[in-house]
Coordinates of C-alpha atoms in Angstrom, one line a residue:
Chain A
X1 CA 0.0 0.0 0.0
X2 CA 2.8 2.4 0.9
X3 CA 4.3 1.8 -2.6
X4 CA 1.0 2.8 -4.2
X5 CA 0.7 5.9 -2.1
X6 CA 4.3 7.0 -2.7
X7 CA 3.9 6.5 -6.5
X8 CA 0.7 8.5 -6.4
X9 CA 2.1 11.4 -4.4
X10 CA 5.4 11.6 -6.3
X11 CA 3.7 11.5 -9.7
X12 CA 1.1 14.1 -8.6
X13 CA 3.9 16.4 -7.4
X14 CA 5.9 16.0 -10.6
X15 CA 3.0 16.4 -12.9
X16 CA 1.5 19.3 -11.1
X17 CA 4.8 21.0 -10.4
X18 CA 5.9 20.8 -14.0
X19 CA 3.0 23.0 -14.9
X20 CA 0.6 20.5 -16.5
X21 CA -3.0 21.8 -16.3
X22 CA -4.5 20.8 -12.9
X23 CA -7.5 19.0 -14.3
X24 CA -5.5 17.0 -16.8
X25 CA -2.9 16.3 -14.1
X26 CA -5.3 14.8 -11.7
X27 CA -7.0 12.7 -14.4
X28 CA -3.7 11.5 -15.9
X29 CA -2.1 10.6 -12.6
X30 CA -5.2 8.8 -11.5
X31 CA -5.4 6.8 -14.7
X32 CA -1.7 6.0 -14.7
X33 CA -1.5 4.9 -11.1
X34 CA -4.5 2.6 -11.4
X35 CA -3.3 1.0 -14.6
X36 CA 0.0 0.3 -12.9
X37 CA -1.5 -1.4 -9.8
X38 CA -4.8 -2.8 -10.7
X39 CA -6.1 -4.7 -13.7
X40 CA -9.4 -2.9 -14.4
X41 CA -10.8 -1.5 -17.6
X42 CA -10.3 2.2 -16.6
X43 CA -11.2 3.4 -20.1
X44 CA -14.7 2.0 -19.6
X45 CA -15.2 3.3 -16.1
X46 CA -13.8 6.8 -16.7
X47 CA -16.6 8.0 -18.9
X48 CA -19.1 6.9 -16.2
X49 CA -17.3 9.0 -13.6
X50 CA -17.0 12.0 -15.9
X51 CA -20.6 11.9 -17.2
X52 CA -22.0 11.5 -13.7
X53 CA -20.2 14.4 -12.1
X54 CA -20.7 16.7 -15.1
X55 CA -24.4 16.2 -15.1
X56 CA -25.0 16.4 -11.3
X57 CA -28.0 18.7 -10.7
X58 CA -26.6 20.2 -7.5
X59 CA -23.6 21.4 -9.5
X60 CA -25.8 23.4 -11.8
X61 CA -25.7 26.2 -9.2
X62 CA -22.1 26.7 -10.1
X63 CA -22.3 28.0 -13.7
X64 CA -25.3 30.1 -12.7
X65 CA -23.5 31.8 -9.9
X66 CA -20.5 32.4 -12.1
X67 CA -22.7 34.1 -14.7
X68 CA -24.4 36.1 -12.0
X69 CA -21.0 37.2 -10.7
X70 CA -19.9 38.2 -14.2
X71 CA -22.9 40.5 -14.6
X72 CA -22.5 42.0 -11.1
X73 CA -18.9 42.7 -12.0
X74 CA -20.1 45.1 -14.7
X75 CA -22.6 46.9 -12.6
X76 CA -22.0 50.1 -10.7
X77 CA -22.4 48.3 -7.3
X78 CA -18.9 49.3 -6.2
X79 CA -19.9 53.0 -6.2
X80 CA -23.3 52.5 -4.8
X81 CA -22.1 50.3 -1.9
X82 CA -19.6 53.0 -1.0
X83 CA -22.1 55.9 -1.2
X84 CA -24.7 53.9 0.7
X85 CA -22.4 52.8 3.5
X86 CA -20.1 55.8 4.0
X87 CA -22.6 58.0 5.9
X88 CA -23.4 55.2 8.4
X89 CA -19.8 53.9 8.9
X90 CA -18.8 57.5 9.8
X91 CA -20.5 56.9 13.1
X92 CA -18.1 54.1 14.2
X93 CA -14.6 54.5 15.6
X94 CA -12.5 53.6 12.6
X95 CA -14.9 55.5 10.3
X96 CA -14.8 54.7 6.6
X97 CA -12.4 51.8 7.1
X98 CA -15.5 49.8 8.0
X99 CA -16.8 50.3 4.5
X100 CA -14.3 47.7 3.4
X101 CA -15.7 45.1 5.8
X102 CA -19.4 45.8 5.5
X103 CA -19.2 46.3 1.8
X104 CA -17.4 43.0 1.4
X105 CA -19.9 41.2 3.6
X106 CA -22.8 42.6 1.5
X107 CA -21.2 41.8 -1.8
X108 CA -20.2 38.4 -0.5
X109 CA -23.9 37.7 0.1
X110 CA -24.6 38.0 -3.6
X111 CA -21.4 36.8 -5.1
X112 CA -19.7 33.4 -4.9
X113 CA -16.2 34.5 -5.4
X114 CA -13.7 36.2 -3.1
X115 CA -11.6 37.6 -5.9
X116 CA -14.6 39.4 -7.3
X117 CA -15.5 40.6 -3.8
X118 CA -12.1 42.1 -3.2
X119 CA -12.1 43.7 -6.7
X120 CA -15.6 45.2 -6.7
X121 CA -15.4 46.6 -3.2
X122 CA -11.8 47.6 -3.4
X123 CA -11.8 49.6 -6.6
X124 CA -13.9 52.4 -5.1
X125 CA -13.4 52.1 -1.3
X126 CA -9.6 51.7 -1.4
X127 CA -9.1 54.6 -3.7
X128 CA -11.4 56.8 -1.6
X129 CA -9.8 55.7 1.7
X130 CA -6.3 56.4 0.5
X131 CA -7.3 59.8 -1.1
X132 CA -8.8 60.9 2.2
X133 CA -5.6 60.0 4.0
X134 CA -6.5 56.9 6.1
X135 CA -3.8 54.6 7.3
X136 CA -2.5 52.8 4.2
X137 CA -1.7 49.7 6.3
X138 CA -5.1 49.2 7.8
X139 CA -7.0 50.2 4.6
X140 CA -5.2 47.6 2.5
X141 CA -5.0 44.9 5.1
X142 CA -8.6 45.1 6.0
X143 CA -9.7 44.9 2.4
X144 CA -7.5 41.8 1.9
X145 CA -9.0 40.2 5.0
X146 CA -12.6 41.1 4.3
X147 CA -12.4 40.2 0.6
X148 CA -12.1 36.6 1.7
X149 CA -15.6 36.7 3.1
X150 CA -16.7 36.1 -0.5
X151 CA -16.2 32.4 -0.1
X152 CA -17.5 32.1 3.5
X153 CA -20.7 34.1 3.3
X154 CA -23.0 32.2 0.9
X155 CA -23.5 31.9 -2.0
X156 CA -20.0 30.4 -2.5
X157 CA -18.6 28.6 -5.5
X158 CA -16.1 26.7 -3.3
X159 CA -18.9 25.4 -1.1
X160 CA -20.8 24.1 -4.2
X161 CA -17.8 22.1 -5.3
X162 CA -17.1 20.8 -1.9
X163 CA -20.8 19.9 -1.5
X164 CA -20.9 18.0 -4.7
X165 CA -17.6 16.1 -4.2
X166 CA -18.2 15.4 -0.5
X167 CA -21.9 14.4 -1.2
X168 CA -23.1 17.0 1.3
X169 CA -26.1 19.3 0.8
X170 CA -25.1 22.6 -0.8
X171 CA -28.0 24.3 0.9
X172 CA -26.8 23.1 4.4
X173 CA -23.3 24.3 3.6
X174 CA -24.6 27.7 2.5
X175 CA -26.6 28.0 5.7
X176 CA -23.6 26.9 7.8
X177 CA -21.3 29.6 6.4
X178 CA -23.7 32.4 7.3
X179 CA -23.0 32.9 11.0
X180 CA -19.3 32.2 10.9
X181 CA -19.1 34.7 8.1
X182 CA -20.9 37.4 10.0
X183 CA -18.8 36.8 13.1
X184 CA -15.6 37.0 11.1
X185 CA -16.7 40.3 9.7
X186 CA -17.5 41.5 13.2
X187 CA -14.0 40.4 14.4
X188 CA -12.5 42.4 11.5
X189 CA -14.5 45.4 12.5
X190 CA -13.4 45.1 16.2
X191 CA -9.8 44.9 15.1
X192 CA -10.2 48.1 13.1
X193 CA -11.8 49.8 16.1
X194 CA -9.0 48.7 18.4
X195 CA -6.2 49.6 16.1
X196 CA -7.6 53.0 15.2
X197 CA -8.2 53.8 18.9
X198 CA -4.6 52.9 19.8
X199 CA -3.1 54.6 16.8
X200 CA -4.8 58.0 16.5
X201 CA -2.9 58.9 13.4
X202 CA -4.6 56.1 11.4
X203 CA -7.5 58.4 10.7
X204 CA -7.2 61.9 9.5
X205 CA -8.6 64.6 11.8
X206 CA -10.9 65.9 9.2
X207 CA -12.9 62.7 9.1
X208 CA -14.4 63.5 12.6
X209 CA -16.9 65.7 10.8
X210 CA -18.5 62.5 9.4
X211 CA -20.3 62.2 12.7
X212 CA -22.3 65.3 12.0
X213 CA -23.9 64.1 8.8
X214 CA -27.7 64.7 9.2
X215 CA -29.9 61.7 9.8
X216 CA -32.0 62.5 6.8
X217 CA -29.0 62.4 4.6
X218 CA -28.1 59.0 6.1
X219 CA -31.5 57.6 5.3
X220 CA -31.4 59.1 1.8
X221 CA -28.1 57.2 1.3
X222 CA -29.7 53.9 2.1
X223 CA -31.5 53.9 -1.3
X224 CA -28.0 53.4 -2.9
X225 CA -27.9 50.0 -1.2
X226 CA -31.3 49.0 -2.7
X227 CA -29.9 47.0 -5.7
X228 CA -27.6 45.0 -3.5
X229 CA -30.2 44.3 -0.8
X230 CA -32.7 43.4 -3.5
X231 CA -30.3 40.8 -4.9
X232 CA -29.5 39.4 -1.4
X233 CA -33.3 39.1 -0.8
X234 CA -33.7 37.3 -4.1
X235 CA -30.8 34.9 -3.7
X236 CA -30.4 34.2 0.0
X237 CA -34.0 34.9 0.9
X238 CA -35.4 32.4 -1.5
X239 CA -32.9 29.7 -0.5
X240 CA -33.2 30.1 3.3
X241 CA -37.0 30.6 3.0
X242 CA -37.2 27.1 1.5
X243 CA -38.6 28.5 -1.7
X244 CA -35.8 27.6 -4.0
X245 CA -32.9 25.2 -4.3
X246 CA -29.4 26.8 -4.7
X247 CA -29.6 26.3 -8.5
X248 CA -33.0 27.9 -8.7
X249 CA -32.0 30.8 -6.5
X250 CA -28.9 31.3 -8.7
X251 CA -31.0 31.4 -11.9
X252 CA -33.3 34.0 -10.4
X253 CA -30.1 35.9 -9.2
X254 CA -28.8 35.9 -12.8
X255 CA -32.0 37.7 -14.0
X256 CA -31.8 40.0 -10.9
X257 CA -28.2 40.9 -11.8
X258 CA -29.2 41.5 -15.4
X259 CA -32.0 43.8 -14.3
X260 CA -29.7 45.8 -12.0
X261 CA -27.0 46.1 -14.7
X262 CA -29.6 47.2 -17.3
X263 CA -31.2 49.8 -14.9
X264 CA -27.7 51.2 -14.2
X265 CA -27.0 51.3 -18.0
X266 CA -24.2 48.8 -17.9
X267 CA -25.6 46.4 -20.5
X268 CA -23.8 47.3 -23.7
X269 CA -23.4 44.7 -26.5
X270 CA -19.7 44.5 -25.6
X271 CA -20.5 44.0 -21.9
X272 CA -22.9 41.1 -22.7
X273 CA -20.3 39.6 -25.1
X274 CA -17.7 39.8 -22.3
X275 CA -20.0 38.3 -19.8
X276 CA -20.7 35.4 -22.1
X277 CA -17.0 34.8 -23.0
X278 CA -15.7 35.1 -19.5
X279 CA -18.4 33.0 -17.8
X280 CA -17.9 30.3 -20.4
X281 CA -14.1 30.3 -19.8
X282 CA -14.4 30.3 -16.0
X283 CA -16.9 27.5 -16.2
X284 CA -14.7 25.4 -18.5
X285 CA -11.7 26.0 -16.3
X286 CA -13.6 24.8 -13.2
X287 CA -15.2 22.0 -15.2
X288 CA -11.9 20.5 -16.2
X289 CA -10.6 20.6 -12.6
X290 CA -13.8 18.8 -11.5
X291 CA -13.4 16.2 -14.2
X292 CA -9.9 15.5 -13.0
X293 CA -10.9 15.5 -9.4
X294 CA -13.6 13.0 -9.7
X295 CA -11.4 10.6 -11.6
X296 CA -8.6 10.9 -9.1
X297 CA -11.2 10.6 -6.3
X298 CA -12.7 7.4 -7.7
X299 CA -9.3 5.9 -8.4
X300 CA -8.0 6.5 -4.8
X301 CA -11.1 5.0 -3.2
X302 CA -10.9 2.1 -5.6
X303 CA -7.3 1.5 -4.4
X304 CA -8.5 1.7 -0.8
X305 CA -6.3 4.7 0.0
X306 CA -8.9 6.6 2.0
X307 CA -9.6 3.8 4.5
X308 CA -5.8 3.0 4.7
X309 CA -5.1 6.7 5.5
X310 CA -7.9 6.8 8.0
X311 CA -6.6 3.8 10.0
X312 CA -3.1 5.1 9.7
X313 CA -4.0 8.4 11.2
X314 CA -6.1 6.8 13.9
X315 CA -3.1 4.7 14.9
X316 CA -1.1 7.8 15.4
X317 CA -3.6 8.7 18.2
X318 CA -3.7 12.3 17.2
X319 CA -6.2 14.3 19.1
X320 CA -8.9 15.9 16.8
X321 CA -7.4 19.3 17.5
X322 CA -3.9 18.1 16.6
X323 CA -5.4 16.7 13.3
X324 CA -6.9 20.1 12.5
X325 CA -3.7 21.8 13.4
X326 CA -1.7 19.5 11.1
X327 CA -4.2 19.9 8.3
X328 CA -4.2 23.7 8.6
X329 CA -0.4 23.6 8.2
X330 CA -0.6 21.3 5.2
X331 CA -3.1 23.4 3.5
X332 CA -1.2 26.6 4.1
X333 CA 1.8 25.0 2.5
X334 CA -0.2 23.7 -0.4
X335 CA -1.7 27.1 -0.8
X336 CA 1.7 28.3 -1.8
X337 CA 1.4 26.4 -5.1
X338 CA -2.2 25.6 -5.8
X339 CA -5.2 27.9 -6.0
X340 CA -8.2 27.2 -3.9
X341 CA -10.4 24.9 -6.1
X342 CA -7.5 22.7 -7.0
X343 CA -6.3 22.5 -3.4
X344 CA -9.7 21.2 -2.2
X345 CA -10.4 18.8 -5.0
X346 CA -6.9 17.2 -5.0
X347 CA -6.9 16.5 -1.2
X348 CA -10.5 15.8 -0.6
X349 CA -10.6 12.1 -1.4
X350 CA -7.9 11.4 1.2
X351 CA -8.6 14.0 3.8
X352 CA -12.3 13.7 4.1
X353 CA -12.3 10.1 5.5
X354 CA -9.6 11.2 8.0
X355 CA -11.7 14.0 9.4
X356 CA -14.9 12.2 9.6
X357 CA -13.1 9.3 11.3
X358 CA -11.8 11.8 13.8
X359 CA -15.4 12.8 14.6
X360 CA -15.7 16.0 12.7
X361 CA -18.9 16.9 10.9
X362 CA -18.8 17.1 7.0
X363 CA -20.5 20.5 7.2
X364 CA -18.1 21.8 9.7
X365 CA -15.1 20.6 7.6
X366 CA -16.6 22.3 4.6
X367 CA -16.5 25.6 6.5
X368 CA -13.0 24.9 7.7
X369 CA -11.8 24.2 4.2
X370 CA -13.4 27.4 2.9
X371 CA -11.5 29.5 5.5
X372 CA -8.3 27.7 4.7
X373 CA -8.8 28.4 1.0
X374 CA -9.4 32.0 1.8
X375 CA -6.1 32.1 3.7
X376 CA -4.4 30.7 0.6
X377 CA -5.9 33.5 -1.4
X378 CA -4.2 36.1 0.7
X379 CA -0.8 34.5 1.3
X380 CA 2.0 34.6 -1.3
X381 CA 3.3 33.5 -3.7
X382 CA -0.1 32.6 -5.4
X383 CA -2.3 34.9 -3.3
X384 CA -4.9 35.8 -5.9
X385 CA -6.5 38.6 -3.9
X386 CA -3.1 40.2 -3.2
X387 CA -2.6 40.7 -6.9
X388 CA -6.0 42.2 -7.2
X389 CA -5.2 44.8 -4.5
X390 CA -1.8 45.4 -6.2
X391 CA -3.8 46.2 -9.4
X392 CA -5.8 48.9 -7.5
X393 CA -3.0 50.5 -5.4
X394 CA 0.2 49.6 -7.2
X395 CA 1.9 48.6 -4.0
X396 CA 4.5 45.8 -3.9
X397 CA 3.3 42.3 -3.0
X398 CA 5.7 42.2 -0.1
X399 CA 4.1 45.3 1.5
X400 CA 0.5 44.1 0.9
X401 CA 1.4 40.7 2.4
X402 CA 2.9 42.4 5.5
X403 CA -0.2 44.6 6.2
X404 CA -2.5 41.6 5.6
X405 CA -0.6 39.5 8.2
X406 CA -2.6 40.7 11.3
X407 CA -5.8 39.6 9.5
X408 CA -4.3 36.3 8.6
X409 CA -3.4 35.8 12.2
X410 CA -6.9 36.6 13.2
X411 CA -8.3 34.1 10.7
X412 CA -6.0 31.4 12.1
X413 CA -7.2 32.1 15.6
X414 CA -10.7 32.0 14.3
X415 CA -10.1 28.5 12.9
X416 CA -9.0 27.4 16.4
X417 CA -12.2 28.9 17.8
X418 CA -14.3 27.0 15.3
X419 CA -12.5 23.8 16.1
X420 CA -13.2 24.3 19.8
X421 CA -16.9 25.2 19.3
X422 CA -18.0 23.3 16.2
X423 CA -21.7 23.9 17.2
X424 CA -21.3 27.5 16.1
X425 CA -21.1 26.1 12.5
X426 CA -23.6 23.3 12.7
X427 CA -26.3 25.0 14.8
X428 CA -28.1 27.1 12.2
X429 CA -28.5 24.3 9.6
X430 CA -29.7 21.9 12.3
X431 CA -32.3 24.4 13.5
X432 CA -33.5 25.2 10.0
X433 CA -33.5 21.8 8.4
X434 CA -33.3 19.3 11.3
Chain B
X1 CA -5.8 43.2 -28.3
X2 CA -4.8 42.4 -31.9
X3 CA -3.7 39.0 -32.9
X4 CA -0.2 39.3 -34.2
X5 CA 0.5 35.7 -33.0
X6 CA -1.9 34.2 -35.5
X7 CA -0.6 36.2 -38.3
X8 CA 3.0 35.4 -37.6
X9 CA 2.0 31.7 -37.4
X10 CA 0.6 31.8 -40.9
X11 CA 3.6 33.6 -42.2
X12 CA 6.3 31.4 -40.9
X13 CA 5.0 27.8 -40.9
X14 CA 4.4 25.2 -43.6
X15 CA 1.1 25.4 -45.4
X16 CA -0.3 22.2 -43.9
X17 CA 0.2 23.4 -40.4
X18 CA -1.3 26.8 -41.0
X19 CA -4.3 25.0 -42.4
X20 CA -4.5 22.9 -39.2
X21 CA -4.1 26.1 -37.1
X22 CA -7.1 27.6 -38.8
X23 CA -9.1 24.4 -38.3
X24 CA -8.3 24.2 -34.6
X25 CA -9.0 27.9 -34.3
X26 CA -12.4 27.6 -35.8
X27 CA -13.2 24.4 -33.8
X28 CA -12.3 26.2 -30.6
X29 CA -14.6 29.1 -31.6
X30 CA -17.4 26.7 -32.6
X31 CA -17.0 24.9 -29.3
X32 CA -17.0 28.2 -27.4
X33 CA -20.1 29.4 -29.1
X34 CA -21.9 26.1 -28.5
X35 CA -20.8 26.2 -24.8
X36 CA -22.1 29.7 -24.4
X37 CA -25.4 28.7 -26.0
X38 CA -25.6 25.8 -23.6
X39 CA -25.1 28.1 -20.7
X40 CA -27.8 30.6 -21.9
X41 CA -30.3 27.7 -22.5
X42 CA -29.4 26.3 -19.0
X43 CA -30.1 29.7 -17.4
X44 CA -33.5 30.1 -19.1
X45 CA -34.4 26.5 -18.5
X46 CA -33.8 26.7 -14.7
X47 CA -35.4 30.2 -14.6
X48 CA -38.5 28.9 -16.4
X49 CA -38.8 26.0 -14.0
X50 CA -38.6 28.5 -11.1
X51 CA -41.4 30.6 -12.5
X52 CA -43.6 27.7 -13.3
X53 CA -43.2 26.2 -9.9
X54 CA -43.9 29.5 -8.3
X55 CA -47.0 29.7 -10.5
X56 CA -48.1 26.3 -9.3
X57 CA -47.7 27.4 -5.7
X58 CA -49.8 30.4 -6.2
X59 CA -52.5 28.6 -8.2
X60 CA -52.5 25.0 -7.1
X61 CA -55.1 24.2 -9.7
X62 CA -53.1 25.3 -12.6
X63 CA -50.2 22.8 -12.3
X64 CA -47.3 23.5 -14.7
X65 CA -43.7 22.4 -14.7
X66 CA -40.9 21.2 -17.0
X67 CA -40.4 17.6 -16.1
X68 CA -37.0 17.4 -17.8
X69 CA -35.6 20.7 -16.4
X70 CA -33.3 19.1 -13.9
X71 CA -32.0 16.3 -16.1
X72 CA -31.5 18.6 -19.1
X73 CA -29.8 21.4 -17.1
X74 CA -27.3 18.8 -16.1
X75 CA -26.6 17.7 -19.7
X76 CA -26.3 21.3 -20.8
X77 CA -23.9 22.0 -18.0
X78 CA -21.7 19.1 -18.8
X79 CA -21.7 20.0 -22.5
X80 CA -20.9 23.6 -21.7
X81 CA -18.0 22.7 -19.5
X82 CA -16.3 20.5 -22.0
X83 CA -17.2 22.3 -25.3
X84 CA -15.7 25.5 -23.9
X85 CA -12.5 23.8 -22.7
X86 CA -10.5 24.2 -26.0
X87 CA -11.1 27.9 -26.4
X88 CA -10.2 28.3 -22.7
X89 CA -7.0 26.4 -23.3
X90 CA -6.1 28.7 -26.2
X91 CA -6.9 31.7 -24.1
X92 CA -4.6 30.4 -21.4
X93 CA -7.6 30.1 -19.0
X94 CA -7.0 26.7 -17.5
X95 CA -5.4 26.6 -14.1
X96 CA -1.8 25.3 -13.8
X97 CA 1.0 25.6 -11.3
X98 CA 3.4 28.2 -12.7
X99 CA 5.3 28.9 -9.5
X100 CA 8.0 26.5 -10.3
X101 CA 8.4 26.8 -14.0
X102 CA 8.4 30.6 -13.6
X103 CA 11.8 30.3 -12.0
X104 CA 13.4 28.7 -15.0
X105 CA 15.5 30.4 -17.6
X106 CA 13.5 31.1 -20.9
X107 CA 15.3 28.3 -22.7
X108 CA 14.7 25.6 -20.1
X109 CA 11.2 26.9 -19.6
X110 CA 10.5 26.4 -23.3
X111 CA 11.6 22.8 -23.1
X112 CA 9.4 22.2 -20.1
X113 CA 6.5 23.8 -21.9
X114 CA 6.9 21.4 -24.8
X115 CA 7.0 18.5 -22.3
X116 CA 3.9 19.7 -20.3
X117 CA 2.0 20.2 -23.5
X118 CA 2.9 16.8 -24.8
X119 CA 1.9 15.1 -21.5
X120 CA -1.2 17.2 -21.3
X121 CA -2.0 16.1 -24.9
X122 CA -1.6 12.4 -24.0
X123 CA -3.9 12.7 -20.9
X124 CA -6.5 14.7 -22.9
X125 CA -6.2 12.3 -25.7
X126 CA -6.9 9.3 -23.5
X127 CA -9.9 11.1 -22.0
X128 CA -11.3 11.9 -25.4
X129 CA -10.8 8.4 -26.6
X130 CA -12.6 6.9 -23.6
X131 CA -15.4 9.4 -23.8
X132 CA -15.9 8.9 -27.6
X133 CA -15.9 5.1 -27.2
X134 CA -18.4 5.3 -24.4
X135 CA -20.7 7.6 -26.4
X136 CA -20.5 5.2 -29.4
X137 CA -21.2 2.1 -27.2
X138 CA -24.2 3.9 -25.7
X139 CA -25.4 4.7 -29.2
X140 CA -25.1 1.1 -30.3
X141 CA -26.8 -0.2 -27.1
X142 CA -29.5 2.4 -27.3
X143 CA -29.1 3.5 -23.7
X144 CA -31.7 5.9 -22.5
X145 CA -32.0 7.9 -19.3
X146 CA -34.3 6.7 -16.5
X147 CA -36.2 9.9 -16.1
X148 CA -37.2 10.8 -19.7
X149 CA -36.0 8.0 -22.0
X150 CA -33.6 10.5 -23.6
X151 CA -30.9 8.7 -25.7
X152 CA -27.8 9.1 -23.6
X153 CA -25.4 9.2 -26.6
X154 CA -26.5 12.8 -27.3
X155 CA -25.2 14.5 -24.2
X156 CA -22.3 12.0 -24.1
X157 CA -21.3 12.9 -27.6
X158 CA -21.4 16.6 -26.8
X159 CA -19.0 16.0 -23.8
X160 CA -16.8 13.7 -25.8
X161 CA -16.6 16.2 -28.7
X162 CA -15.6 18.9 -26.3
X163 CA -12.8 16.8 -24.9
X164 CA -11.6 16.0 -28.5
X165 CA -11.5 19.7 -29.4
X166 CA -9.3 20.2 -26.4
X167 CA -7.0 17.4 -27.6
X168 CA -6.8 19.0 -31.0
X169 CA -5.9 22.3 -29.5
X170 CA -3.2 20.7 -27.4
X171 CA -1.7 19.0 -30.5
X172 CA -1.7 22.5 -32.1
X173 CA -0.1 23.9 -29.1
X174 CA 2.6 21.2 -29.1
X175 CA 3.5 22.1 -32.8
X176 CA 3.5 25.8 -31.9
X177 CA 5.9 25.0 -29.0
X178 CA 8.3 23.1 -31.3
X179 CA 8.2 26.0 -33.8
X180 CA 8.9 28.4 -31.0
X181 CA 5.7 30.4 -31.5
X182 CA 3.5 32.2 -29.0
X183 CA 1.5 29.6 -27.0
X184 CA -1.6 31.6 -26.0
X185 CA -3.9 33.7 -28.1
X186 CA -4.4 36.8 -26.1
X187 CA -7.2 38.2 -28.1
X188 CA -9.5 35.5 -26.8
X189 CA -9.1 36.6 -23.2
X190 CA -11.5 39.1 -21.6
X191 CA -11.4 40.9 -18.3
X192 CA -13.3 38.8 -15.9
X193 CA -13.8 38.3 -12.2
X194 CA -11.2 35.5 -12.3
X195 CA -8.7 37.8 -13.9
X196 CA -5.9 40.0 -12.6
X197 CA -6.4 42.8 -15.1
X198 CA -8.1 45.8 -13.5
X199 CA -10.7 48.0 -15.1
X200 CA -11.3 51.1 -13.0
X201 CA -14.6 52.9 -13.3

């Protein structure tokens, strides 16, 4: 068995490391390894695996949320989120820095991607914050931190993929991510308040006047938030209310996003063409990874690797916390080379049995994985969100990484909290769906 | 956003290859257009199903639904994923680990690119072969789906054809690599949420 596992790991490392496309790497490695060690007609089984996964109805939510995201990306939501939130956030210690956090939370509730969240919120709020003279460190760091809420607060493309591959209900996962997402946003806000109270220079003196905006002006500003709140109601409301499945909610969300884009005058022929082309390419990109993942997953379980690993780890007598600690380290390391989707799908067939054997809930582990993937998005060298921020501000990756570190540390502590109190994740889905 | 790469290709390579380049180029575009159409149909199909089921909830007497909505949306999704994969490959949209090969000198990197393209082509070729054979077997056996008696070879062929286009694109990429030409067609790429290009408002 150890020969099989070594062969599998080494060939995966070589194939992935040499730059072969992730989806093809996973598929090719799986096929090669099983042909070496077992005499089965893999060419007859493989089409079954591929066809089954590519036509899974729960997965249909994925392309729909991708399309919705592409439309939202071309609306004027960035500007309207800032205008709607700024008069209110001026009341809090930390002032407009909170626009980053709350803006990201709101956008995360209509978008499934953390890169899109960082980008859409950042391109207005970051520019405004820096122009007004807020602390560069906190402005950039908090955006990087909050942008990751895109995956945790539902809808979330990572959760759809996890749900389909782990055979767990996507709706339950979407529900489970909600409270942890809100709490994480609140932690980020608390951090901003503490840091700006200690360091008075973080906020320019002139921003104090934001407290004296009239209440009527504040309420007038709320109508700027209407499009975003409308979309949240349509997508999350219909799902949590039990009116729609995630896929149905996503389809309604697409039309909602088209409506918002059209009302804001963002629907040119070129924009629609770009939406079509880029959604199609994003879907194909994810699709190929899923194809590879399902083949590798089936092959590893055919070889008996998951149960072997599970018994191996239980012999080590690791405490569940130790296991989570080790896994966190492994994922942080993997995150240096792989982006989020690839990281989850590559490791899932082996890791999931380990974690369930150690007594963790599959829903809980899904939320854990999402946070770990988010961490990978904001740690170099392949921290996707860092590059997006670099595109907005033009700072060096080293600097952006350094100011993001406090938020990374916070997220790591948050993982420990969730491991200690798993009920915080599983409570809401249990209450809602039994 | 012009396409100097394609032009230089046709100027410097033997006639047969430039013909093949054009064929692959068009197949990728045909695949991309079909994939997009699948996505559009999928969106409308699921949306129509939502509207109809809401209608049924409002007026329980007037029952209306699309019985095949779930099944067909799955087929459309699978077809879209695979049919779009060759144009995505040509646009450089598929994910790969570039952290390590990024550290190589241009010459070594070029050799590694040839190697990765060749191996990728073999993997993709095997996938296409297996999918095409399965679709053909299912056509011969007359397999149909449980839910609606839809002949399964139809969606299976769409998926297999998508994979085959990807293999053809990888073969083209391999030849490009040997000839030392540009590997990705930048004109095919658009700014998207999964992109690093920034458009400010």
